[in-house]
PDB file of C-alpha atoms in Angstrom:
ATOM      1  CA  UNK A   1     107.855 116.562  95.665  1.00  0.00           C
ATOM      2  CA  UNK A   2     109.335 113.267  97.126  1.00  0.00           C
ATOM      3  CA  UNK A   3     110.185 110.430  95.726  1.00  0.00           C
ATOM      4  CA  UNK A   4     109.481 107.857  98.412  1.00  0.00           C
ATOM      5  CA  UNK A   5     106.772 105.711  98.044  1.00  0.00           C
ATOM      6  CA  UNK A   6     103.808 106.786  99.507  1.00  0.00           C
ATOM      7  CA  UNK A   7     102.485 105.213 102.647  1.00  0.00           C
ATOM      8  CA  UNK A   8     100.716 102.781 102.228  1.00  0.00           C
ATOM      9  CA  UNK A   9     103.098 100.984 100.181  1.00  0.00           C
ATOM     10  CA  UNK A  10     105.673 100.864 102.771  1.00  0.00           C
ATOM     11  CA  UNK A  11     103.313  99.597 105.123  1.00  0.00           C
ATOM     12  CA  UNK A  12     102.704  96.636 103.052  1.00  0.00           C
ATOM     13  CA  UNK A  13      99.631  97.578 101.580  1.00  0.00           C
ATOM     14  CA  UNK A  14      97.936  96.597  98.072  1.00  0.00           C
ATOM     15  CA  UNK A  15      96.094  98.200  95.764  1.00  0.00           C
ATOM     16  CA  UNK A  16      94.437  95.144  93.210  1.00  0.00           C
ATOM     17  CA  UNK A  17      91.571  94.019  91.697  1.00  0.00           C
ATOM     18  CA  UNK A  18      88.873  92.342  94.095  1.00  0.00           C
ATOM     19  CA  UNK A  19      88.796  88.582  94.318  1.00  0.00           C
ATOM     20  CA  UNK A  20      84.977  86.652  95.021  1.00  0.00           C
ATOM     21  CA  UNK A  21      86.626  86.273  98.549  1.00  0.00           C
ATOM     22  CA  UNK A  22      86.563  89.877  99.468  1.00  0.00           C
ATOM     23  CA  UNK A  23      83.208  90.792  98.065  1.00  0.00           C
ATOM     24  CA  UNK A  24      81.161  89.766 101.289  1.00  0.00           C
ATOM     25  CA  UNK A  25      83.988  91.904 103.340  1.00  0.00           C
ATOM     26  CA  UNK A  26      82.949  94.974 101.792  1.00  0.00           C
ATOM     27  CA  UNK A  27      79.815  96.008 103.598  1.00  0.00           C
ATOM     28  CA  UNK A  28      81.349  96.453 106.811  1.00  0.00           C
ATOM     29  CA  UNK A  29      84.396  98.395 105.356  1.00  0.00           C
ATOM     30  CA  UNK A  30      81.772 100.568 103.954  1.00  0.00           C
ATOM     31  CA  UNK A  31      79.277 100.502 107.286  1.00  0.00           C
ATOM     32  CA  UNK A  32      82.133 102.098 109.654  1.00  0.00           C
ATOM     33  CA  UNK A  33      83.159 104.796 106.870  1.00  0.00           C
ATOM     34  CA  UNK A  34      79.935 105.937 106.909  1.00  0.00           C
ATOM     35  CA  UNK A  35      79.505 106.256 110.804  1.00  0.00           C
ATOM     36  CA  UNK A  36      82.265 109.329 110.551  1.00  0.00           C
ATOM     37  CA  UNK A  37      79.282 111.267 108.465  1.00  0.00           C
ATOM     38  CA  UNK A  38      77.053 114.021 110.151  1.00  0.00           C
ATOM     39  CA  UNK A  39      73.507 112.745 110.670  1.00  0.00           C
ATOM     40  CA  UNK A  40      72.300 115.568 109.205  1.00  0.00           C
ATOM     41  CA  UNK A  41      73.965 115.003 106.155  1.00  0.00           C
ATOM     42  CA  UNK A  42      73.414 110.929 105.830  1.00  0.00           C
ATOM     43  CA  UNK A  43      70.105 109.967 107.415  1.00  0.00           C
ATOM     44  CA  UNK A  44      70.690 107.463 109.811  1.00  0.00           C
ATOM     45  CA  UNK A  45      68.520 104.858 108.402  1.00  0.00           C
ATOM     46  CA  UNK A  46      71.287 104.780 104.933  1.00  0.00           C
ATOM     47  CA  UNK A  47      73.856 104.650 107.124  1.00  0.00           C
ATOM     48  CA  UNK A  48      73.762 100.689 107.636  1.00  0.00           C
ATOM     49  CA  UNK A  49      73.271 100.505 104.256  1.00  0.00           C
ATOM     50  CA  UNK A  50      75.868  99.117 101.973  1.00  0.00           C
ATOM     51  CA  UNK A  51      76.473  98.261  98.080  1.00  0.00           C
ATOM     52  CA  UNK A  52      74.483  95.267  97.274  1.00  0.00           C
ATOM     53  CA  UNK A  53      76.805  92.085  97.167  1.00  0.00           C
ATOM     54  CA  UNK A  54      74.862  91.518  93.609  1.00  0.00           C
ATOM     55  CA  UNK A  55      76.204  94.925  92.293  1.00  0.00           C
ATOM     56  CA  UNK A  56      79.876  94.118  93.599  1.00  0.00           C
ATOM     57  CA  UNK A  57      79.869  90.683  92.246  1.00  0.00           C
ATOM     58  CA  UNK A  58      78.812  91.897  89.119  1.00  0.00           C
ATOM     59  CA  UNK A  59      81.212  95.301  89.165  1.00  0.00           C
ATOM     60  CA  UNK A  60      84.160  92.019  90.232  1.00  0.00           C
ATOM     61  CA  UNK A  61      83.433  90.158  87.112  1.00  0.00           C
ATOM     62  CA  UNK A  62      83.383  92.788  84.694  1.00  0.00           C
ATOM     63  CA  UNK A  63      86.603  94.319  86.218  1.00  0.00           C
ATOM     64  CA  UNK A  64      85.207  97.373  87.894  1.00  0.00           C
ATOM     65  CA  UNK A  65      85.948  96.494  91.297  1.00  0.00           C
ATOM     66  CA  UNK A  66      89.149  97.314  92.966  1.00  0.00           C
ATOM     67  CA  UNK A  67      90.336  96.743  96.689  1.00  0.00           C
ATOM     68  CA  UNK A  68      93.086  98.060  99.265  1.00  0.00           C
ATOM     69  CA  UNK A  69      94.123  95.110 101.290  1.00  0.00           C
ATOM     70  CA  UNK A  70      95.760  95.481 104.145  1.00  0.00           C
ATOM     71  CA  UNK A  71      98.906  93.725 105.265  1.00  0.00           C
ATOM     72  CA  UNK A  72      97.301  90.481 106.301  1.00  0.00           C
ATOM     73  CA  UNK A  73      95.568  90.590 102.878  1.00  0.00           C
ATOM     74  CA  UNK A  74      92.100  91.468 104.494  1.00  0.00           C
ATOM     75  CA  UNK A  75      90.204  94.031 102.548  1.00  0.00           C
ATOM     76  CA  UNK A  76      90.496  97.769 103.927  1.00  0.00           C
ATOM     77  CA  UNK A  77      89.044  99.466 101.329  1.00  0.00           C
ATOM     78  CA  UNK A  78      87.176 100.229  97.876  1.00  0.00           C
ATOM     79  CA  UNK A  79      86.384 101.526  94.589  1.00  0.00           C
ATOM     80  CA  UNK A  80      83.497 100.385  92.353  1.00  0.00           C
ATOM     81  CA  UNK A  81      83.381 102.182  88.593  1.00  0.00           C
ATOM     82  CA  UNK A  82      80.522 101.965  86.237  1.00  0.00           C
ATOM     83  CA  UNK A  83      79.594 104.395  83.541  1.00  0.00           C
ATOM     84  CA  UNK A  84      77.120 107.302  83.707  1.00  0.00           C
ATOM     85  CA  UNK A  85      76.077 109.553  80.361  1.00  0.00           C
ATOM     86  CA  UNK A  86      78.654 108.371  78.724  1.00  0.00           C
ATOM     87  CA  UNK A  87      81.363 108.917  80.952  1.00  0.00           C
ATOM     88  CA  UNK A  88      83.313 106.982  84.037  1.00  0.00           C
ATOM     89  CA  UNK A  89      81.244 106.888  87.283  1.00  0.00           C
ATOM     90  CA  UNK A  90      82.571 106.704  90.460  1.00  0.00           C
ATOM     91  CA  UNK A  91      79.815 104.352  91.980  1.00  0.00           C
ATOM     92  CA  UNK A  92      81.346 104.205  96.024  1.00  0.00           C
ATOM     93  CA  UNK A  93      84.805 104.710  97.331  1.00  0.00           C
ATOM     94  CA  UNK A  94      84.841 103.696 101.019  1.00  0.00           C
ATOM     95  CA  UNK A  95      88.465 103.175 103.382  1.00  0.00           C
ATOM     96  CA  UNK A  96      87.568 101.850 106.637  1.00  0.00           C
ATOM     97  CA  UNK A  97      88.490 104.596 109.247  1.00  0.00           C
ATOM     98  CA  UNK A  98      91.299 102.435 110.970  1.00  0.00           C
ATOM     99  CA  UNK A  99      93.123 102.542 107.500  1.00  0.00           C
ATOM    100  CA  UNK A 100      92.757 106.563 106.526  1.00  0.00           C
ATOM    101  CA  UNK A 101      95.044 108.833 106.083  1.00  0.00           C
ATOM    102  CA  UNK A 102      97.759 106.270 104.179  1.00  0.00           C
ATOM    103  CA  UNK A 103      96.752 107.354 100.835  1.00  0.00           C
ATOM    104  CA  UNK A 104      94.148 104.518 100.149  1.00  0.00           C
ATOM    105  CA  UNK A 105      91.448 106.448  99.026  1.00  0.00           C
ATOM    106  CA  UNK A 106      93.826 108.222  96.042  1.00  0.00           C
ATOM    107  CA  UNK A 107      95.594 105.278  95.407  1.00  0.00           C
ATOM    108  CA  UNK A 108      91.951 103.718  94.360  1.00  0.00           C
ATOM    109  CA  UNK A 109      90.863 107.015  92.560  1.00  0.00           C
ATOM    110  CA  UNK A 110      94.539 106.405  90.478  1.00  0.00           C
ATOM    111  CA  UNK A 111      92.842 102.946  89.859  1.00  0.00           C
ATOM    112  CA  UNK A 112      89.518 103.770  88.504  1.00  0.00           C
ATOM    113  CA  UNK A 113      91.065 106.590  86.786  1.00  0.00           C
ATOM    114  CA  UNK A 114      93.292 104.400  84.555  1.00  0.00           C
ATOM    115  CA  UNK A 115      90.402 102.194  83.988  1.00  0.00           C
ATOM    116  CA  UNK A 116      88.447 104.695  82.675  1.00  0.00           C
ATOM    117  CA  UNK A 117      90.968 105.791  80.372  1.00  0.00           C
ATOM    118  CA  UNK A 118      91.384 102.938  79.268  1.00  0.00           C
ATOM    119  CA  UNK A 119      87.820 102.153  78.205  1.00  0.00           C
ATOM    120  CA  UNK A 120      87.882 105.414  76.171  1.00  0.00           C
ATOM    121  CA  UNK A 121      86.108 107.558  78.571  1.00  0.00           C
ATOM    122  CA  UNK A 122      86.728 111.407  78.355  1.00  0.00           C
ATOM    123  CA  UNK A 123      86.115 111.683  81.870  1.00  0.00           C
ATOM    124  CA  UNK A 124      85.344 110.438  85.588  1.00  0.00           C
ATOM    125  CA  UNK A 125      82.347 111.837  87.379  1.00  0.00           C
ATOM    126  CA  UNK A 126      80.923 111.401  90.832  1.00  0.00           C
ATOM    127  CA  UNK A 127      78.380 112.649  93.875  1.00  0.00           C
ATOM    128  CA  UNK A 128      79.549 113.588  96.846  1.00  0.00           C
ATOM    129  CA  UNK A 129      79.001 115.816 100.076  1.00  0.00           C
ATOM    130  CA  UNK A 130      80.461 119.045  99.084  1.00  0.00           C
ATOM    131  CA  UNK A 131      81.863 120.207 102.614  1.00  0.00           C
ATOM    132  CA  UNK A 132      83.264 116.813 104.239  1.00  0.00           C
ATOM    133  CA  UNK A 133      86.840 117.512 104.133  1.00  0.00           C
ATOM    134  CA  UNK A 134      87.401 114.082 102.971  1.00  0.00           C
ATOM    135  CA  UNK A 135      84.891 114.486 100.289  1.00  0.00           C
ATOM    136  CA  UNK A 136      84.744 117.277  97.873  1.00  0.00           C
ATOM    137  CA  UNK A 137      87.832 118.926  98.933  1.00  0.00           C
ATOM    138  CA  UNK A 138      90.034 115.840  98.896  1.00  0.00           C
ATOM    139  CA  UNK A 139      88.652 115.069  95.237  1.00  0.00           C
ATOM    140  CA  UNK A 140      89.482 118.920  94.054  1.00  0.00           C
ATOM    141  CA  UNK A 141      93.205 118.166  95.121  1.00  0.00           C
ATOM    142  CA  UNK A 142      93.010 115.189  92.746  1.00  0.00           C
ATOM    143  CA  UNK A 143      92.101 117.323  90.141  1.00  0.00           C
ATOM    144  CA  UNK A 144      88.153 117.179  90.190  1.00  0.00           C
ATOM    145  CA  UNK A 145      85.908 120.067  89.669  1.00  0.00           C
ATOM    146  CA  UNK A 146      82.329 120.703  90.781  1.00  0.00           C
ATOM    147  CA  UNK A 147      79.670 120.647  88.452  1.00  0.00           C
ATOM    148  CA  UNK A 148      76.986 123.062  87.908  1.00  0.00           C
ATOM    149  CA  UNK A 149      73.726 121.670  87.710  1.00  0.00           C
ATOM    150  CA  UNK A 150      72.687 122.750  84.737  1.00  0.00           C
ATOM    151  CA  UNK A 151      76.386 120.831  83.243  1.00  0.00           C
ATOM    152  CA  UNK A 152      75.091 117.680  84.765  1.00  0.00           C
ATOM    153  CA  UNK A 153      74.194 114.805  81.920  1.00  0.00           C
ATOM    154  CA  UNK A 154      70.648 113.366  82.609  1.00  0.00           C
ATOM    155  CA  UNK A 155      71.836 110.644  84.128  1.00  0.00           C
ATOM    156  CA  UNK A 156      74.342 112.072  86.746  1.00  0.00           C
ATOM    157  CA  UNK A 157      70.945 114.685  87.553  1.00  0.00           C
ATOM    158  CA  UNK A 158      68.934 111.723  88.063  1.00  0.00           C
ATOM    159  CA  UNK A 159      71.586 110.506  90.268  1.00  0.00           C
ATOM    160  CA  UNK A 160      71.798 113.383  92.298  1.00  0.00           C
ATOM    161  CA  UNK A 161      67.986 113.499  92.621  1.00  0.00           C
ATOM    162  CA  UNK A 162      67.598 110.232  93.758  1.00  0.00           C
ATOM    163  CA  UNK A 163      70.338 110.644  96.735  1.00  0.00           C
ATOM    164  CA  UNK A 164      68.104 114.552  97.308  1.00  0.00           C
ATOM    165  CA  UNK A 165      65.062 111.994  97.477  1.00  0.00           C
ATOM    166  CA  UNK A 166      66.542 109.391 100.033  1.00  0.00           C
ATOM    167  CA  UNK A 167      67.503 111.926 102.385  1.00  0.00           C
ATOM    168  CA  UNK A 168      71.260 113.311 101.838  1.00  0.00           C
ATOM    169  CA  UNK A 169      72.087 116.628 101.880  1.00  0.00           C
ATOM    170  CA  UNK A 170      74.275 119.235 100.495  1.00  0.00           C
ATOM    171  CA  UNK A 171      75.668 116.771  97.309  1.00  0.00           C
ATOM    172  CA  UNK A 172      77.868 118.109  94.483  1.00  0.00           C
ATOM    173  CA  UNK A 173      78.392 116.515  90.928  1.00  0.00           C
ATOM    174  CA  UNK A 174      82.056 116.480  90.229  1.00  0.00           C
ATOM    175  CA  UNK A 175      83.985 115.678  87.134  1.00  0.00           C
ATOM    176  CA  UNK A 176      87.716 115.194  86.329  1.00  0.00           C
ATOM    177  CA  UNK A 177      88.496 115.356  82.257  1.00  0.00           C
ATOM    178  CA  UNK A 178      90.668 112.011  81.546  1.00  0.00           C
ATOM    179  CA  UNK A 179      92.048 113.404  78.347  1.00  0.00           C
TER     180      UNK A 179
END
């Protein structure tokens, strides 16, 4: 294990909270992540779809909105957090494609991680597409585990029935213990 910095640090990049500024940023950030998804797993229609600004302003001023800016400050990526049966939801992570592969993405996991802790929560669950490398596998290596259905809270079912409903395909419940 090394004790550099990881990279996108040294490339001048932030991790921080999101600022009102950066809020109307965040659809197209999220817009070009999803055009590296399969069609057949994320309809096409969803695909120019994007958190509602309402939802991040309101994530923003109850401090559950964090964003990677890149070094000119512009936003690169994001996290939003909310709760789900009790526990810390991972609402949307998105890194804008021209960005990957820096460490972003874990660096905003670390994020909501520590702000679920800190509200209490004994743990941090989220959907996702269970055979996009950048998906299920790359939140396993942070320490996530899938979730049977039947060890889904009502909630975090209903969520995964909704995204069945709107036309995604082969989503996973996952779960990482914060305690």
């Amino acid at each position: 294990m090394s004790d550099s910095p990881p990279p996108w640090k040294t490339a001048g990049y932030r991790i921080q909270p999101a600022r009102e500024a950066d809020l109307p940023r965040l659809a197209a950030v999220e817009r070009a992540a999803a055009r590296q998804f399969p069609g057949r797993l994320l309809p096409p229609a969803l695909r120019a779809g994007a958190v509602p600004l309402a939802v991040l302003r309101e994530a923003h001023l109850e401090g559950r909105l964090w964003v990677a800016l890149s070094p000119r400050g512009l936003p690169v990526g994001f996290a939003v957090a909310d709760t789900c049966d009790g526990d810390a939801f991972l609402v949307e992570l998105d890194v804008h494609p021209a960005h990957q592969c820096l460490g972003l993405g874990r660096a905003l996991v670390a994020r909501v991680v520590q702000w679920g802790r800190a509200a209490g929560h004994a743990a941090l669950t989220l959907t996702t597409f269970a055979s996009l490398p950048w998906n299920a596998p790359f939140y396993a290596r942070l320490g996530f585990q899938s979730l049977a259905p039947e060890a889904c809270g009502p909630a975090l079912a209903s969520r995964l029935a909704a995204e069945a409903r709107l036309g995604l395909r082969e989503r996973v419940a996952m779960r990482l213990a914060l305690r």
